Tab-separated table of C-alpha atoms and ligand atoms in Angstrom:
chain	number	residue	atom	x	y	z
A	1	UNK	CA	91.290	62.749	99.937
A	2	UNK	CA	90.503	66.335	100.781
A	3	UNK	CA	93.902	67.385	102.244
A	4	UNK	CA	96.912	68.101	100.002
A	5	UNK	CA	99.665	65.563	99.224
A	6	UNK	CA	102.290	68.035	100.482
A	7	UNK	CA	100.748	68.178	103.925
A	8	UNK	CA	101.489	64.456	104.278
A	9	UNK	CA	105.278	64.837	103.839
A	10	UNK	CA	107.268	63.807	106.931
A	11	UNK	CA	107.082	66.460	109.658
A	12	UNK	CA	109.798	64.633	111.640
A	13	UNK	CA	112.300	65.071	108.818
A	14	UNK	CA	111.236	68.658	108.388
A	15	UNK	CA	111.966	69.371	112.033
A	16	UNK	CA	115.529	68.020	111.720
A	17	UNK	CA	116.417	70.489	108.970
A	18	UNK	CA	114.584	73.458	110.429
A	19	UNK	CA	116.567	73.021	113.678
A	20	UNK	CA	119.973	73.309	111.931
A	21	UNK	CA	121.927	76.398	113.024
A	22	UNK	CA	122.146	79.181	110.431
A	23	UNK	CA	125.080	81.271	111.719
A	24	UNK	CA	124.636	85.044	111.639
A	25	UNK	CA	122.538	84.946	108.492
A	26	UNK	CA	118.881	85.916	108.402
A	27	UNK	CA	116.154	84.688	106.059
A	28	UNK	CA	113.805	87.458	104.950
A	29	UNK	CA	110.558	86.463	103.249
A	30	UNK	CA	109.125	89.357	101.233
A	31	UNK	CA	105.309	89.322	100.996
A	32	UNK	CA	103.240	91.378	98.558
A	33	UNK	CA	99.746	91.712	97.059
A	34	UNK	CA	99.570	90.488	93.458
A	35	UNK	CA	97.606	91.797	90.470
A	36	UNK	CA	94.351	90.201	91.624
A	37	UNK	CA	94.278	92.536	94.645
A	38	UNK	CA	93.372	89.496	96.753
A	39	UNK	CA	96.161	86.933	96.592
A	40	UNK	CA	99.544	87.255	98.271
A	41	UNK	CA	102.899	86.219	96.824
A	42	UNK	CA	106.197	85.720	98.627
A	43	UNK	CA	109.858	84.922	98.059
A	44	UNK	CA	112.838	84.613	100.347
A	45	UNK	CA	116.422	85.885	100.363
A	46	UNK	CA	119.372	85.730	102.749
A	47	UNK	CA	120.466	88.870	104.610
A	48	UNK	CA	123.992	88.995	106.085
A	49	UNK	CA	122.657	89.818	109.543
A	50	UNK	CA	119.413	90.320	111.392
A	51	UNK	CA	117.783	93.657	110.462
A	52	UNK	CA	116.956	95.820	113.475
A	53	UNK	CA	114.071	97.568	111.745
A	54	UNK	CA	112.355	97.607	108.377
A	55	UNK	CA	114.682	100.398	107.187
A	56	UNK	CA	117.580	97.903	107.343
A	57	UNK	CA	115.899	95.693	104.738
A	58	UNK	CA	116.846	96.384	101.109
A	59	UNK	CA	114.424	96.957	98.238
A	60	UNK	CA	114.014	93.989	95.919
A	61	UNK	CA	112.189	93.166	92.697
A	62	UNK	CA	110.139	90.458	91.019
A	63	UNK	CA	108.729	89.434	87.665
A	64	UNK	CA	105.419	91.278	87.393
A	65	UNK	CA	104.436	89.414	84.217
A	66	UNK	CA	103.933	86.298	86.371
A	67	UNK	CA	101.656	88.012	88.885
A	68	UNK	CA	99.287	89.889	86.508
A	69	UNK	CA	101.129	93.123	87.348
A	70	UNK	CA	103.159	93.876	84.205
A	71	UNK	CA	103.809	92.865	80.591
A	72	UNK	CA	106.664	90.480	79.801
A	73	UNK	CA	108.536	93.143	77.830
A	74	UNK	CA	108.721	95.480	80.848
A	75	UNK	CA	108.235	93.132	83.741
A	76	UNK	CA	110.452	94.202	86.651
A	77	UNK	CA	108.498	95.537	89.622
A	78	UNK	CA	109.941	97.000	92.821
A	79	UNK	CA	109.332	95.581	96.286
A	80	UNK	CA	109.536	98.291	98.936
A	81	UNK	CA	109.720	96.909	102.491
A	82	UNK	CA	107.174	98.707	104.703
A	83	UNK	CA	106.563	96.515	107.759
A	84	UNK	CA	108.680	93.831	109.404
A	85	UNK	CA	107.288	90.911	111.436
A	86	UNK	CA	108.947	87.914	113.107
A	87	UNK	CA	108.694	84.692	111.093
A	88	UNK	CA	106.692	82.117	113.091
A	89	UNK	CA	107.558	79.307	110.621
A	90	UNK	CA	111.375	79.455	110.529
A	91	UNK	CA	111.563	81.359	113.856
A	92	UNK	CA	113.996	84.068	115.102
A	93	UNK	CA	116.008	85.770	113.724
A	94	UNK	CA	114.113	85.288	110.451
A	95	UNK	CA	111.626	87.876	109.218
A	96	UNK	CA	108.471	88.333	107.212
A	97	UNK	CA	108.577	91.601	105.283
A	98	UNK	CA	105.380	93.190	104.012
A	99	UNK	CA	106.080	95.232	100.864
A	100	UNK	CA	104.478	97.878	98.711
A	101	UNK	CA	104.728	97.223	94.968
A	102	UNK	CA	105.925	99.975	92.609
A	103	UNK	CA	105.937	99.836	88.782
A	104	UNK	CA	109.033	100.301	86.589
A	105	UNK	CA	108.537	104.086	86.847
A	106	UNK	CA	108.272	103.858	90.674
A	107	UNK	CA	104.562	104.760	90.585
A	108	UNK	CA	102.319	102.533	92.778
A	109	UNK	CA	101.081	99.336	91.097
A	110	UNK	CA	97.354	99.194	90.301
A	111	UNK	CA	96.559	97.039	93.338
A	112	UNK	CA	98.820	99.026	95.682
A	113	UNK	CA	96.053	100.731	97.697
A	114	UNK	CA	98.441	101.280	100.596
A	115	UNK	CA	100.068	104.223	98.867
A	116	UNK	CA	96.865	106.316	98.789
A	117	UNK	CA	95.737	105.047	102.191
A	118	UNK	CA	98.961	106.237	103.782
A	119	UNK	CA	98.460	109.735	102.381
A	120	UNK	CA	94.965	109.904	103.911
A	121	UNK	CA	96.155	108.521	107.252
A	122	UNK	CA	98.929	111.111	107.381
A	123	UNK	CA	96.385	113.882	106.818
A	124	UNK	CA	94.199	112.723	109.727
A	125	UNK	CA	97.012	111.630	112.028
A	126	UNK	CA	96.179	114.201	114.719
A	127	UNK	CA	92.696	112.639	115.194
A	128	UNK	CA	94.237	109.247	116.027
A	129	UNK	CA	91.937	107.006	113.969
A	130	UNK	CA	91.771	103.460	115.320
A	131	UNK	CA	90.477	100.460	113.415
A	132	UNK	CA	89.660	96.870	114.308
A	133	UNK	CA	88.765	94.371	111.586
A	134	UNK	CA	86.921	91.058	111.949
A	135	UNK	CA	88.194	88.682	109.285
A	136	UNK	CA	85.744	85.898	108.457
A	137	UNK	CA	86.906	82.973	106.294
A	138	UNK	CA	85.852	79.494	105.218
A	139	UNK	CA	88.034	76.386	105.309
A	140	UNK	CA	87.890	74.350	102.108
A	141	UNK	CA	89.297	70.916	101.338
A	142	UNK	CA	91.460	70.419	98.223
A	143	UNK	CA	88.250	69.444	96.405
A	144	UNK	CA	86.909	72.982	96.892
A	145	UNK	CA	84.121	71.762	99.186
A	146	UNK	CA	83.915	73.212	102.738
A	147	UNK	CA	86.294	71.270	104.987
A	148	UNK	CA	84.611	68.492	106.963
A	149	UNK	CA	81.269	68.702	105.157
A	150	UNK	CA	79.840	65.369	103.967
A	151	UNK	CA	81.154	64.502	100.479
A	152	UNK	CA	77.769	64.478	98.796
A	153	UNK	CA	75.558	66.504	101.041
A	154	UNK	CA	75.248	69.079	103.758
A	155	UNK	CA	75.774	69.253	107.499
A	156	UNK	CA	72.787	70.020	109.737
A	157	UNK	CA	71.339	73.523	109.409
A	158	UNK	CA	72.953	76.582	111.016
A	159	UNK	CA	72.343	77.061	114.718
A	160	UNK	CA	74.843	75.127	116.857
A	161	UNK	CA	78.048	76.195	115.112
A	162	UNK	CA	78.566	79.871	116.126
A	163	UNK	CA	81.091	79.810	119.016
A	164	UNK	CA	80.385	76.057	119.172
A	165	UNK	CA	82.458	73.305	120.736
A	166	UNK	CA	82.609	69.566	120.007
A	167	UNK	CA	83.498	67.469	116.984
A	168	UNK	CA	79.992	67.858	115.528
A	169	UNK	CA	80.105	71.678	115.808
A	170	UNK	CA	83.693	72.881	115.267
A	171	UNK	CA	85.350	71.919	111.983
A	172	UNK	CA	89.125	72.482	111.756
A	173	UNK	CA	89.929	74.200	115.066
A	174	UNK	CA	93.618	73.142	114.809
A	175	UNK	CA	94.044	75.771	112.117
A	176	UNK	CA	92.452	78.518	114.179
A	177	UNK	CA	94.616	77.803	117.210
A	178	UNK	CA	97.857	77.510	115.240
A	179	UNK	CA	97.111	80.689	113.301
A	180	UNK	CA	96.392	82.587	116.539
A	181	UNK	CA	99.746	81.556	118.066
A	182	UNK	CA	101.579	82.295	114.817
A	183	UNK	CA	100.100	85.820	114.769
A	184	UNK	CA	101.109	86.487	118.380
A	185	UNK	CA	104.660	85.272	117.702
A	186	UNK	CA	104.905	87.410	114.561
A	187	UNK	CA	103.824	90.551	116.418
A	188	UNK	CA	100.424	90.947	114.786
A	189	UNK	CA	97.818	92.730	116.910
A	190	UNK	CA	95.367	89.824	116.807
A	191	UNK	CA	92.760	90.309	119.545
A	192	UNK	CA	90.472	87.268	119.272
A	193	UNK	CA	88.884	84.438	117.320
A	194	UNK	CA	85.549	82.620	117.188
A	195	UNK	CA	83.737	79.912	115.248
A	196	UNK	CA	81.179	81.389	112.858
A	197	UNK	CA	77.547	80.625	112.021
A	198	UNK	CA	78.275	78.330	109.051
A	199	UNK	CA	80.237	75.146	109.845
A	200	UNK	CA	83.911	75.414	108.715
A	201	UNK	CA	83.597	79.192	108.873
A	202	UNK	CA	85.738	81.057	111.402
A	203	UNK	CA	86.730	84.592	112.332
A	204	UNK	CA	89.736	86.327	113.798
A	205	UNK	CA	89.909	89.951	114.881
A	206	UNK	CA	92.836	92.333	114.544
A	207	UNK	CA	92.999	95.650	116.386
A	208	UNK	CA	92.742	98.248	117.568
A	209	UNK	CA	95.361	99.499	115.122
A	210	UNK	CA	96.115	103.144	114.395
A	211	UNK	CA	96.012	104.442	110.805
A	212	UNK	CA	98.018	102.543	108.189
A	213	UNK	CA	98.906	99.842	110.717
A	214	UNK	CA	95.448	98.256	110.245
A	215	UNK	CA	96.047	97.213	106.661
A	216	UNK	CA	99.611	96.080	107.380
A	217	UNK	CA	98.599	93.820	110.245
A	218	UNK	CA	95.519	92.373	108.535
A	219	UNK	CA	97.352	91.554	105.299
A	220	UNK	CA	100.136	89.802	107.194
A	221	UNK	CA	97.539	87.951	109.339
A	222	UNK	CA	95.979	86.745	106.064
A	223	UNK	CA	99.386	85.579	104.845
A	224	UNK	CA	99.870	83.590	108.068
A	225	UNK	CA	96.398	82.076	107.657
A	226	UNK	CA	97.131	80.863	104.114
A	227	UNK	CA	100.527	79.573	105.202
A	228	UNK	CA	99.178	77.674	108.242
A	229	UNK	CA	96.429	76.192	106.061
A	230	UNK	CA	99.095	75.100	103.563
A	231	UNK	CA	100.855	73.170	106.336
A	232	UNK	CA	97.603	71.397	107.160
A	233	UNK	CA	96.751	70.784	103.496
A	234	UNK	CA	93.547	72.824	103.356
A	235	UNK	CA	92.614	76.202	101.864
A	236	UNK	CA	91.212	79.346	103.499
A	237	UNK	CA	88.700	81.047	101.207
A	238	UNK	CA	87.837	84.735	101.607
A	239	UNK	CA	84.928	84.446	99.175
A	240	UNK	CA	82.071	86.516	100.638
A	241	UNK	CA	79.438	83.873	99.831
A	242	UNK	CA	81.107	80.483	99.408
A	243	UNK	CA	77.871	78.482	99.687
A	244	UNK	CA	74.620	79.573	98.068
A	245	UNK	CA	71.360	79.102	99.942
A	246	UNK	CA	70.684	79.186	103.643
A	247	UNK	CA	74.319	79.594	104.695
A	248	UNK	CA	75.932	82.756	106.058
A	249	UNK	CA	78.399	84.668	103.910
A	250	UNK	CA	81.760	86.039	105.048
A	251	UNK	CA	82.485	89.679	105.783
A	252	UNK	CA	85.215	91.834	107.220
A	253	UNK	CA	83.382	94.136	109.666
A	254	UNK	CA	85.440	97.265	110.221
A	255	UNK	CA	85.304	99.040	113.577
A	256	UNK	CA	86.338	102.672	113.702
A	257	UNK	CA	86.943	105.347	116.331
A	258	UNK	CA	88.861	108.562	116.803
A	259	UNK	CA	90.159	110.432	119.817
A	260	UNK	CA	86.886	112.429	119.723
A	261	UNK	CA	84.540	109.403	119.567
A	262	UNK	CA	86.444	107.693	122.379
A	263	UNK	CA	86.216	110.739	124.684
A	264	UNK	CA	83.253	111.470	127.001
A	265	UNK	CA	80.140	112.276	124.959
A	266	UNK	CA	81.858	110.947	121.829
A	267	UNK	CA	78.554	109.470	120.588
A	268	UNK	CA	77.879	112.868	118.992
A	269	UNK	CA	80.958	112.422	116.826
A	270	UNK	CA	79.897	108.856	116.023
A	271	UNK	CA	76.491	110.143	114.843
A	272	UNK	CA	78.230	112.785	112.767
A	273	UNK	CA	80.417	110.142	111.137
A	274	UNK	CA	77.330	108.031	110.364
A	275	UNK	CA	75.647	111.047	108.716
A	276	UNK	CA	78.671	111.457	106.470
A	277	UNK	CA	78.828	107.750	105.658
A	278	UNK	CA	75.134	107.847	104.706
A	279	UNK	CA	75.886	110.345	101.910
A	280	UNK	CA	78.592	108.120	100.387
A	281	UNK	CA	77.010	104.661	100.537
A	282	UNK	CA	77.538	103.720	96.877
A	283	UNK	CA	81.108	105.075	96.859
A	284	UNK	CA	81.918	102.862	99.830
A	285	UNK	CA	80.246	99.784	98.329
A	286	UNK	CA	82.499	100.267	95.264
A	287	UNK	CA	85.678	99.867	97.324
A	288	UNK	CA	84.419	97.296	99.863
A	289	UNK	CA	85.251	94.316	97.624
A	290	UNK	CA	87.789	93.838	94.806
A	291	UNK	CA	85.096	93.813	92.092
A	292	UNK	CA	83.420	97.145	92.745
A	293	UNK	CA	80.430	95.686	94.596
A	294	UNK	CA	79.846	92.561	92.491
A	295	UNK	CA	81.173	90.222	95.197
A	296	UNK	CA	79.145	91.920	97.906
A	297	UNK	CA	76.039	91.641	95.715
A	298	UNK	CA	76.020	87.927	96.495
A	299	UNK	CA	76.421	88.580	100.234
A	300	UNK	CA	74.577	91.795	101.184
A	301	UNK	CA	71.074	90.438	100.649
A	302	UNK	CA	69.420	91.758	103.796
A	303	UNK	CA	69.369	88.200	105.151
A	304	UNK	CA	71.884	86.210	107.229
A	305	UNK	CA	72.803	89.174	109.441
A	306	UNK	CA	73.511	91.512	106.510
A	307	UNK	CA	72.058	94.779	105.268
A	308	UNK	CA	70.865	95.569	101.751
A	309	UNK	CA	73.475	96.454	99.132
A	310	UNK	CA	71.333	99.344	97.857
A	311	UNK	CA	70.152	100.977	101.054
A	312	UNK	CA	72.175	102.572	103.852
A	313	UNK	CA	70.962	101.923	107.390
A	314	UNK	CA	72.249	102.117	110.961
A	315	UNK	CA	71.181	101.209	114.461
A	316	UNK	CA	72.232	100.338	117.987
A	317	UNK	CA	72.931	96.576	118.297
A	318	UNK	CA	71.390	96.045	114.823
A	319	UNK	CA	73.213	93.309	112.899
A	320	UNK	CA	70.954	93.829	109.885
A	321	UNK	CA	72.209	97.399	109.377
A	322	UNK	CA	75.071	98.846	107.317
A	323	UNK	CA	76.459	100.491	110.446
A	324	UNK	CA	75.976	99.094	113.941
A	325	UNK	CA	76.597	101.002	117.139
A	326	UNK	CA	77.540	98.313	119.686
A	327	UNK	CA	75.144	98.261	122.666
A	328	UNK	CA	77.936	99.073	125.108
A	329	UNK	CA	78.840	102.148	123.050
A	330	UNK	CA	75.193	103.257	123.112
A	331	UNK	CA	75.215	102.949	126.906
A	332	UNK	CA	78.614	104.604	127.509
A	333	UNK	CA	77.823	107.329	124.941
A	334	UNK	CA	81.345	106.992	123.569
A	335	UNK	CA	83.512	104.458	121.741
A	336	UNK	CA	83.364	103.221	118.144
A	337	UNK	CA	81.079	102.281	115.259
A	338	UNK	CA	81.045	99.086	113.210
A	339	UNK	CA	80.802	99.199	109.413
A	340	UNK	CA	79.370	95.774	108.524
A	341	UNK	CA	79.554	96.208	104.745
A	342	UNK	CA	83.153	95.275	103.791
A	343	UNK	CA	83.429	91.862	102.144
A	344	UNK	CA	85.763	89.154	103.515
A	345	UNK	CA	88.043	89.660	100.501
A	346	UNK	CA	88.172	93.472	100.772
A	347	UNK	CA	91.451	95.353	100.729
A	348	UNK	CA	91.798	96.806	104.250
A	349	UNK	CA	93.798	99.745	102.877
A	350	UNK	CA	90.915	100.665	100.544
A	351	UNK	CA	88.337	100.238	103.324
A	352	UNK	CA	90.121	102.135	106.104
A	353	UNK	CA	91.189	104.807	103.618
A	354	UNK	CA	87.584	105.356	102.497
A	355	UNK	CA	86.271	105.500	106.074
A	356	UNK	CA	88.930	107.991	107.152
A	357	UNK	CA	88.335	110.109	104.049
A	358	UNK	CA	84.548	110.227	104.392
A	359	UNK	CA	84.382	110.657	108.169
A	360	UNK	CA	87.373	112.927	108.697
A	361	UNK	CA	88.164	114.723	105.440
A	362	UNK	CA	84.792	115.343	103.796
A	363	UNK	CA	85.061	118.845	102.334
A	364	UNK	CA	83.661	121.730	104.330
A	365	UNK	CA	80.993	122.516	101.706
A	366	UNK	CA	79.706	118.937	101.905
A	367	UNK	CA	79.394	119.360	105.651
A	368	UNK	CA	77.358	122.538	105.242
A	369	UNK	CA	75.058	120.728	102.830
A	370	UNK	CA	74.685	117.964	105.369
A	371	UNK	CA	73.720	120.373	108.128
A	372	UNK	CA	71.124	122.032	105.907
A	373	UNK	CA	69.738	118.614	105.067
A	374	UNK	CA	69.498	117.738	108.743
A	375	UNK	CA	67.717	120.943	109.794
B	1	ADP	P1	81.379	91.703	117.085
B	1	ADP	O1	80.490	91.839	118.288
B	1	ADP	O2	80.986	92.659	116.013
B	1	ADP	O3	81.493	90.289	116.582
B	1	ADP	P2	84.255	91.452	117.699
B	1	ADP	O4	84.548	91.180	119.124
B	1	ADP	O5	84.352	90.314	116.753
B	1	ADP	O6	82.823	92.192	117.605
B	1	ADP	O7	85.268	92.562	117.144
B	1	ADP	C1	85.408	93.802	117.740
B	1	ADP	C2	86.472	94.594	116.988
B	1	ADP	O8	86.404	95.953	117.403
B	1	ADP	C3	87.897	94.136	117.235
B	1	ADP	O9	88.589	94.058	116.003
B	1	ADP	C4	88.495	95.261	118.068
B	1	ADP	O10	89.871	95.454	117.819
B	1	ADP	C5	87.711	96.450	117.573
B	1	ADP	N1	87.681	97.600	118.500
B	1	ADP	C6	87.487	97.591	119.839
B	1	ADP	N2	87.535	98.832	120.344
B	1	ADP	C7	87.760	99.663	119.288
B	1	ADP	C8	87.929	101.077	119.153
B	1	ADP	N3	87.846	101.926	120.196
B	1	ADP	N4	88.163	101.575	117.909
B	1	ADP	C9	88.215	100.767	116.853
B	1	ADP	N5	88.079	99.424	116.916
B	1	ADP	C10	87.855	98.873	118.116
B	2	MN	MN1	82.982	89.447	115.388
B	3	MN	MN1	81.448	87.471	112.563
B	4	MN	MN1	81.059	92.324	113.875
């Protein structure tokens, strides 16, 4: 059996209990990134009344020695509520609360990339940076094999699955549809979904989001994905190359614009941003997956609609480049660029922080160097 035992528990019984009235009380589920920098943890407490905003939600703590975030002898970590969403599982008035993690000394935990990202976003606030991220993922059965694939073999080769319809093309659409609705209910800025090139591989897009909001919304969308998959008894993997061989990997394309790139003639500012990105390719690769480029090494091969890990490239409508300028943007001469390098399991705070830093904060002397190089 490739779905979990728990997913087979009675849903009729569950509904009876979930419909019981709860008085004035509110359940708040705190969600945070653990020591792996990839997995999310959560725990729930009762609040006396519904919080009106995230500032009404108290700090909390957890045992960091159980999440690879602290030693047992000094294990208490702080949970700082930073973004409140509606809870699509237990419904109003209950909340999901995204948190930053601080160590015992109230310094950011090692995998708390939000802290630094927020500082960068505050510095560039006046340029109104917008991001949109395309989260690709692969559904796996409990046996670790892609969901719906034959037990001892492979489905037909890639071709009919991308944006496909029909039982022989779309594997596990229930999850995609339920996740989409859950995101809308929660207040996540999800803007679309599609079936991907490899069977059982899907994508959802979040955006446009301004500044720090991008990471907040994408992390909570990932939490909802894992949670919906749990209900259905399957697993969503963010591994950038779950199947070796002639199967597409999974990325997290990151689209980026500013007030200047969105304005008439903004293509000039897009080209400028690409010039800057070209000088920092390796630095970006280091923060585009949780293992400093090792994960992306399996994915960015130059095949399967990816660019090379070593070499920076760009082009209009080019899906084999590091940076793609969408065709429409090339025609309108304004809009956004797409960085195709981030891995599916990237930290969106690290990625958006690096893009904002390189494109909008690169030191003046670096810019002069760039101009000399270009002349
Ligand atoms: P693709 O053709 O690369 O598959 P998608 O439709 O999957 O494109 O994703 C497009 C992404 O671009 C979405 O996340 C969307 O929010 C984002 N986006 C659209 N306009 C902008 C913009 N002006 N600035 C930043 N991101 C944008
Ligand atoms: Mn896409
Ligand atoms: Mn895609
Ligand atoms: Mn894309």
